[in-house]
Coordinates of C-alpha atoms in Angstrom, one line a residue:
M1 CA 114.7 117.8 82.3
R2 CA 113.6 114.4 80.9
P3 CA 113.9 111.3 83.1
G4 CA 117.4 109.8 83.0
E5 CA 118.9 113.0 81.5
L6 CA 121.8 114.6 83.4
E7 CA 121.5 118.2 84.2
E8 CA 123.9 120.5 82.5
S9 CA 126.2 122.5 84.9
P10 CA 125.2 126.1 85.5
Y11 CA 128.6 127.2 84.2
A12 CA 128.3 125.3 80.9
R13 CA 124.6 126.0 80.5
A14 CA 125.3 129.8 80.3
G15 CA 128.0 129.3 77.7
G16 CA 130.8 129.8 80.3
R17 CA 128.8 132.5 82.2
L18 CA 126.6 132.0 85.2
P19 CA 123.1 133.7 85.0
R20 CA 123.0 137.3 86.3
D21 CA 119.5 137.3 87.9
P22 CA 119.2 134.2 90.0
A23 CA 116.1 133.4 91.9
P24 CA 116.6 133.3 95.7
V25 CA 116.3 130.0 97.4
P26 CA 113.4 130.0 99.9
G27 CA 114.5 129.4 103.4
L28 CA 118.2 130.0 102.8
G29 CA 119.0 133.2 104.6
A30 CA 122.1 134.5 106.3
D31 CA 121.2 132.9 109.5
R32 CA 120.7 129.4 107.9
S33 CA 123.6 127.3 109.0
P34 CA 124.1 123.8 107.6
L35 CA 124.9 120.8 109.6
S36 CA 128.5 121.1 110.6
P37 CA 131.0 118.3 110.1
D38 CA 131.6 118.2 113.9
R39 CA 127.9 117.6 114.5
R40 CA 127.8 115.0 111.8
R41 CA 130.7 113.2 113.5
G42 CA 128.9 113.4 116.8
R43 CA 127.4 109.9 116.1
R44 CA 130.7 108.2 115.7
P45 CA 132.0 108.2 119.4
T46 CA 128.8 106.4 120.5
S47 CA 129.3 103.5 118.0
R48 CA 133.0 103.3 118.8
T49 CA 132.3 103.1 122.5
L50 CA 129.8 100.3 122.0
A51 CA 132.4 98.5 119.8
R52 CA 135.0 98.8 122.5
A53 CA 132.6 97.5 125.1
L54 CA 131.7 94.5 122.9
P55 CA 134.6 92.2 124.1
A56 CA 133.4 92.5 127.7
L57 CA 129.9 91.8 126.7
L58 CA 130.9 88.8 124.7
I59 CA 132.8 87.3 127.8
A60 CA 129.8 88.0 130.0
A61 CA 127.5 86.4 127.4
G62 CA 129.8 83.4 127.1
V63 CA 129.7 82.8 130.9
G64 CA 125.9 83.1 130.9
Y65 CA 125.6 80.8 127.9
D66 CA 127.8 78.1 129.5
L67 CA 126.1 78.3 132.9
L68 CA 122.6 78.0 131.3
T69 CA 123.3 75.2 128.9
P70 CA 124.3 71.5 129.3
R71 CA 128.0 70.4 129.4
A72 CA 127.9 69.4 125.7
F73 CA 127.4 73.0 124.6
T74 CA 130.5 75.3 124.7
A75 CA 130.9 79.0 125.0
V76 CA 134.4 79.0 123.4
P77 CA 133.3 81.0 120.3
F78 CA 132.3 83.9 122.6
F79 CA 135.7 83.8 124.4
T80 CA 137.7 83.6 121.3
A81 CA 135.8 86.5 119.6
A82 CA 136.4 88.9 122.5
P83 CA 140.2 89.4 122.1
L84 CA 140.0 89.4 118.3
I85 CA 137.5 92.2 118.5
A86 CA 139.6 94.1 121.0
A87 CA 142.8 93.8 118.9
P88 CA 142.0 96.5 116.2
L89 CA 140.1 98.8 118.6
S90 CA 142.1 98.9 121.8
S91 CA 145.7 99.2 123.0
L92 CA 148.0 96.2 123.5
R93 CA 147.5 96.3 127.2
T94 CA 143.7 96.2 126.9
T95 CA 144.0 93.4 124.3
L96 CA 146.2 91.3 126.6
L97 CA 143.8 91.9 129.6
T98 CA 140.8 90.9 127.4
G99 CA 142.6 87.7 126.4
L100 CA 143.4 87.0 130.0
A101 CA 139.8 87.6 131.1
A102 CA 138.6 85.3 128.3
L103 CA 141.0 82.6 129.4
V104 CA 140.0 82.9 133.1
A105 CA 136.3 82.7 132.1
T106 CA 137.0 79.6 130.0
V107 CA 138.7 77.9 133.0
V108 CA 135.9 78.8 135.3
V109 CA 133.1 77.6 133.0
C110 CA 135.0 74.4 132.1
T111 CA 135.4 73.4 135.7
Q112 CA 131.9 74.2 136.8
F113 CA 130.8 70.6 136.5
G114 CA 133.7 69.3 138.6
P115 CA 137.4 69.5 139.2
A116 CA 138.2 66.7 136.6
V117 CA 140.1 67.9 133.6
D118 CA 139.5 66.0 130.4
V119 CA 140.7 66.4 126.8
H120 CA 137.7 68.5 125.9
T121 CA 138.5 71.0 128.7
I122 CA 142.2 71.2 127.8
T123 CA 141.3 71.7 124.1
E124 CA 139.0 74.7 124.9
I125 CA 141.6 76.3 127.2
V126 CA 144.4 75.9 124.7
T127 CA 142.2 77.3 121.9
V128 CA 141.3 80.5 123.9
A129 CA 144.9 81.0 125.0
T130 CA 146.1 80.6 121.4
V131 CA 143.6 83.1 120.0
A132 CA 144.5 85.6 122.8
V133 CA 148.2 85.4 121.8
L134 CA 147.2 85.9 118.1
A135 CA 145.0 88.9 119.1
A136 CA 148.0 90.5 120.8
A137 CA 150.1 89.9 117.7
I138 CA 147.4 91.4 115.5
N139 CA 147.2 94.4 117.7
R140 CA 150.9 95.0 117.5
V141 CA 150.9 94.8 113.7
L142 CA 148.0 97.2 113.4
R143 CA 149.6 99.7 115.8
L144 CA 152.8 99.7 113.7
G145 CA 150.6 100.2 110.6
D146 CA 148.8 103.1 112.3
Q147 CA 152.2 104.7 113.2
R148 CA 153.3 104.5 109.5
L149 CA 150.0 105.9 108.4
A150 CA 150.2 108.7 110.9
S151 CA 153.7 109.5 109.6
A152 CA 152.5 109.5 106.0
R153 CA 149.7 111.8 106.9
E154 CA 152.1 114.2 108.6
I155 CA 154.3 114.2 105.5
A156 CA 151.2 114.9 103.4
E157 CA 150.1 117.7 105.6
A158 CA 153.6 119.2 105.4
A159 CA 153.6 118.9 101.6
Q160 CA 150.2 120.6 101.5
R161 CA 151.5 123.5 103.7
A162 CA 154.6 123.8 101.5
V163 CA 152.7 123.8 98.1
L164 CA 149.4 125.4 99.3
P165 CA 150.2 127.4 102.4
E166 CA 147.2 129.0 103.9
P167 CA 147.3 132.8 103.5
D168 CA 147.3 135.2 106.4
D169 CA 143.9 136.3 107.6
R170 CA 144.7 139.9 106.6
I171 CA 146.9 141.1 103.8
A172 CA 147.3 144.8 102.8
G173 CA 144.0 145.7 104.5
F174 CA 142.0 142.8 102.9
D175 CA 140.4 140.0 104.9
I176 CA 141.3 136.7 103.2
A177 CA 140.4 133.0 103.7
A178 CA 141.2 129.9 101.7
R179 CA 140.0 126.4 101.9
Y180 CA 140.9 123.1 100.1
E181 CA 138.4 120.2 100.1
A182 CA 139.8 117.0 98.7
A183 CA 137.3 114.6 97.1
Q184 CA 139.1 111.5 98.2
E185 CA 138.8 110.7 101.9
G186 CA 142.1 111.2 103.7
A187 CA 143.7 113.1 100.8
F188 CA 145.2 116.5 101.4
I189 CA 146.2 117.9 98.0
G190 CA 145.3 117.3 94.4
G191 CA 145.1 119.2 91.1
D192 CA 143.4 122.4 92.4
L193 CA 145.4 125.4 93.6
Y194 CA 145.2 128.8 95.1
A195 CA 147.8 131.4 96.1
V196 CA 147.8 135.0 97.4
Q197 CA 150.8 137.3 96.9
D198 CA 151.2 140.9 98.1
S199 CA 153.3 142.7 95.6
P200 CA 154.4 146.3 94.8
H201 CA 151.5 146.3 92.2
G202 CA 148.8 145.2 94.6
V203 CA 147.5 142.0 96.1
R204 CA 147.5 139.3 93.4
L205 CA 145.5 136.1 93.6
I206 CA 145.1 132.9 91.6
V207 CA 142.8 130.0 91.7
G208 CA 143.2 127.2 89.2
D209 CA 142.6 123.6 88.3
V210 CA 145.3 121.4 86.7
R211 CA 144.2 118.8 84.3
G212 CA 144.8 115.2 85.6
K213 CA 145.2 113.5 88.9
G214 CA 147.9 112.1 91.1
M215 CA 151.5 113.2 91.5
G216 CA 151.7 114.6 88.0
A217 CA 148.9 117.1 88.8
V218 CA 150.6 118.0 92.1
A219 CA 153.9 118.6 90.3
A220 CA 152.0 120.9 87.9
V221 CA 150.4 122.7 90.8
A222 CA 153.9 123.4 92.3
V223 CA 155.1 124.8 89.0
V224 CA 152.1 127.1 88.6
I225 CA 152.3 128.4 92.1
G226 CA 156.0 128.9 92.0
A227 CA 155.8 130.8 88.7
F228 CA 152.9 132.8 89.9
R229 CA 154.7 134.0 93.1
E230 CA 157.7 135.1 91.1
A231 CA 155.7 136.8 88.3
A232 CA 153.4 138.5 90.8
E233 CA 156.4 140.3 92.3
Q234 CA 158.2 141.2 89.0
E235 CA 155.5 141.8 86.4
T236 CA 153.8 145.2 86.3
T237 CA 150.5 144.0 84.8
L238 CA 148.2 141.0 85.4
E239 CA 148.3 140.2 81.7
A240 CA 152.1 139.8 82.0
V241 CA 151.7 137.4 85.0
A242 CA 149.4 135.2 82.9
A243 CA 152.0 135.2 80.1
R244 CA 154.7 134.1 82.5
L245 CA 152.4 131.2 83.7
E246 CA 151.9 130.2 80.1
R247 CA 155.6 130.0 79.5
A248 CA 156.2 128.1 82.7
L249 CA 153.6 125.4 81.8
A250 CA 155.1 125.2 78.3
R251 CA 158.5 124.4 79.9
E252 CA 156.8 121.9 82.2
G253 CA 155.1 120.2 79.2
T254 CA 158.5 119.4 77.6
R255 CA 159.4 117.3 80.6
R256 CA 156.3 115.2 80.6
D257 CA 155.7 111.9 78.9
G258 CA 152.7 110.4 77.2
I259 CA 149.4 112.3 76.8
D260 CA 150.2 114.9 79.4
A261 CA 153.0 116.2 77.1
F262 CA 150.3 117.2 74.6
E263 CA 147.1 117.7 76.6
G264 CA 148.4 119.2 79.9
F265 CA 146.6 122.5 80.7
T266 CA 145.4 124.5 83.7
T267 CA 142.2 126.6 83.9
A268 CA 142.9 129.6 86.1
V269 CA 141.5 133.0 87.1
L270 CA 143.9 135.7 88.3
A271 CA 142.8 138.7 90.2
E272 CA 144.6 141.9 91.2
L273 CA 143.5 144.3 94.0
P274 CA 145.3 147.6 93.9
H275 CA 146.6 149.0 97.2
G276 CA 144.7 151.8 98.9
G277 CA 141.6 152.4 101.0
G278 CA 138.1 153.3 100.2
D279 CA 136.1 151.9 97.3
G280 CA 138.3 150.2 94.8
V281 CA 138.5 147.9 91.8
V282 CA 139.5 144.4 91.0
R283 CA 141.1 143.3 87.8
I284 CA 140.4 139.8 86.5
V285 CA 142.2 137.7 83.8
N286 CA 140.2 134.5 83.2
R287 CA 141.8 131.6 81.4
G288 CA 139.0 129.1 80.8
H289 CA 137.9 129.0 84.5
P290 CA 134.5 129.5 86.2
P291 CA 134.1 133.3 86.7
P292 CA 134.5 134.8 90.2
L293 CA 131.5 136.0 92.2
L294 CA 131.2 139.4 94.0
L295 CA 129.0 139.3 97.1
H296 CA 127.9 142.7 98.2
D297 CA 127.3 143.5 101.9
D298 CA 123.5 144.0 101.1
G299 CA 123.2 140.4 99.9
T300 CA 123.2 141.1 96.1
L301 CA 125.5 139.0 94.0
R302 CA 127.3 139.6 90.7
T303 CA 129.3 137.4 88.3
L304 CA 132.6 138.9 87.1
A305 CA 132.5 137.2 83.7
A306 CA 135.2 137.9 81.1
H307 CA 134.3 140.0 78.2
E308 CA 136.1 137.7 75.8
P309 CA 136.6 133.9 76.4
A310 CA 140.2 132.6 76.6
L311 CA 141.8 129.2 76.4
P312 CA 143.3 127.7 79.6
L313 CA 147.0 128.1 80.4
G314 CA 149.2 125.6 78.5
M315 CA 147.1 125.7 75.3
A316 CA 148.9 128.4 73.5
D317 CA 149.6 126.1 70.6
L318 CA 145.9 126.2 69.7
G319 CA 145.9 130.0 69.3
L320 CA 147.6 133.2 70.6
W321 CA 145.9 136.4 71.5
P322 CA 146.8 139.0 74.1
D323 CA 145.2 138.7 77.5
R324 CA 142.9 141.6 78.5
A325 CA 142.1 142.2 82.1
T326 CA 138.5 143.0 83.0
E327 CA 138.1 145.7 85.6
S328 CA 135.2 145.8 88.0
G329 CA 134.2 147.8 91.0
F330 CA 135.1 146.3 94.4
P331 CA 133.2 148.4 97.0
S332 CA 133.8 148.4 100.7
G333 CA 132.1 145.4 102.5
A334 CA 132.0 143.3 99.3
T335 CA 133.6 139.8 99.2
L336 CA 135.3 138.4 96.1
L337 CA 134.8 134.6 95.8
L338 CA 137.1 132.5 93.5
Y339 CA 136.5 128.8 93.2
T340 CA 137.2 125.7 91.1
D341 CA 134.6 123.5 89.4
G342 CA 134.5 121.1 92.3
L343 CA 132.0 123.6 93.8
S344 CA 129.8 124.4 90.8
E345 CA 129.8 120.8 89.4
A346 CA 129.1 118.9 92.7
R347 CA 126.0 116.7 92.0
D348 CA 123.3 115.5 94.3
A349 CA 121.7 112.1 94.2
H350 CA 119.5 113.2 91.2
G351 CA 122.3 114.5 89.2
R352 CA 121.6 118.2 89.9
F353 CA 124.5 120.6 90.2
Y354 CA 125.2 122.8 93.1
D355 CA 124.6 126.3 91.8
P356 CA 126.6 128.8 93.9
L357 CA 125.0 131.9 92.3
R358 CA 121.5 130.7 93.2
R359 CA 122.5 129.4 96.6
L360 CA 124.4 132.5 97.8
A361 CA 121.9 135.1 96.5
G362 CA 120.4 137.2 99.3
R363 CA 122.7 135.8 102.0
R364 CA 125.2 137.6 104.2
F365 CA 128.3 136.3 105.9
P366 CA 130.2 138.0 108.7
D367 CA 133.7 137.2 107.2
P368 CA 135.4 135.2 104.4
R369 CA 136.2 132.2 106.7
S370 CA 132.5 131.8 107.6
L371 CA 131.5 132.0 103.9
L372 CA 133.9 129.3 102.9
G373 CA 133.0 127.1 105.9
R374 CA 129.3 127.2 105.0
L375 CA 130.0 126.6 101.3
A376 CA 132.1 123.5 102.0
A377 CA 129.5 122.1 104.4
E378 CA 126.6 122.8 102.0
V379 CA 128.5 121.1 99.1
R380 CA 129.2 118.1 101.2
R381 CA 125.6 117.9 102.2
H382 CA 124.4 118.5 98.6
S383 CA 126.6 115.7 97.2
G384 CA 125.8 113.3 100.2
G385 CA 129.5 113.4 101.1
G386 CA 130.4 111.8 97.8
M387 CA 132.3 114.6 96.1
T388 CA 133.9 113.5 92.8
D389 CA 136.3 116.4 92.3
D390 CA 138.6 118.5 94.6
M391 CA 137.4 122.0 95.5
A392 CA 139.6 125.0 96.1
L393 CA 138.0 128.2 97.5
L394 CA 139.4 131.7 98.0
A395 CA 137.5 134.6 99.4
V396 CA 138.7 138.2 99.8
R397 CA 136.8 140.9 101.6
R398 CA 137.4 144.7 101.5
P399 CA 136.5 145.9 105.0

C-alpha cells in the first residue's frame, strides 16, 4: 500500500468474498484475551475521586495562601472556585457544605489581622457567599438535567429491548448470543439489526444493515424485524422469507420522502438451522451482506459465501431473480458467526481494516457469548475506541 492510500476492506478486496486461506496472526491464540472495557474503565474512578477532593484542597490552599502572604493579597479565588467545582460533581448537600466551608474560611482569614471589619473584608465575604449560592443553584439545575437524561436513557433501553430483544441463550438445542455495539457514545440502537426466530421449519436468523442513520433507519429496522418474524413462522422456505422482506421494504419505501424513497435498501443475510440433533446443515440466503463465518471446534475457519451475488433487499426495481439458498455443513461444536460491516470495516489509526477471518483463524472460544465479547473488545481496541459504524453480531453454536 502506497503512503497516503487507504486500504481496501477485506470484504471488497475479495469481490464480496473473504479469502479462504488466511494466515494466522502470531500471538493470537484462544487464551489471548484483550483488555476488557471494565479494566479500561478502571482508571476513571481514581480521577473522579481526585476531582471530588479538589474543593477541599482548594479551601486548604486558600487558607495557607492567605496566612503566608501580606494583607494586600487575597485568597478569594480559591474559596470561590471550591463550590463551583463541587457543583457538577457532588450532591446538593455536599455543594452547600463546601460553600459554607469556603465562607467560614473566608471569615477566618479576613479577620486574622484583627477584629476590624472594613469594606474590603465585607466585599470578600459577600463574594464568596454569592458564589456559594450560585453553585447550589447550578447543582440543582444539573441534577434535574441528569434525571431527564436518565429517563431518556431508560426509554432508549426500552426501545432497544422492544426492537432488538436479546435472544435466549439456548433455542431448540442451539447456543445463541447476540451483541449490538453502537458507534456513537451513549447510543443504544441504530441501523443494524439481528433477530432469531424458532419456527416449525427450523431456527431462522437474520442480521442486516439498513441504509441511513437516525430515526428513519430505526423505523426501517422495526419494519424488517417485524416482517421477518411473521414470515419466519409462515413461509416454508428461506427464499420465501427473503421475498416477504422485499415486499415489506417496498411498502415502507412508498411512505418515505426524499432520497430514502428511492435509495432505501437493507443488506441482510438470512440463515436457517433445521431442527434435529447430530451433524446438520445451515441454509444461507445472502442479499448483498458480508458472508457469515463458520468456526469449527478445532480452530479452522470457513467463509459461507453465496454462489451467486444478489442485490440488497429493497432494490428489486434494479433486477429480479429468484433467491437461491446455499446449503453448507454445520457440524457439532461449530459456531456460525453473522455480523455487519461495522466489524469488517473498522479502521485503525493507519486506515487498516479489522479482518475477522484473519484474526479468528486458529482460535477457540468456549461459547458464543465469549466469542462476541472478545470480538467487540478487539474491534474497540483496533479502532482506538473511535468506531464510525454500528456493529451487530450474532453467533450460534451447535453443541
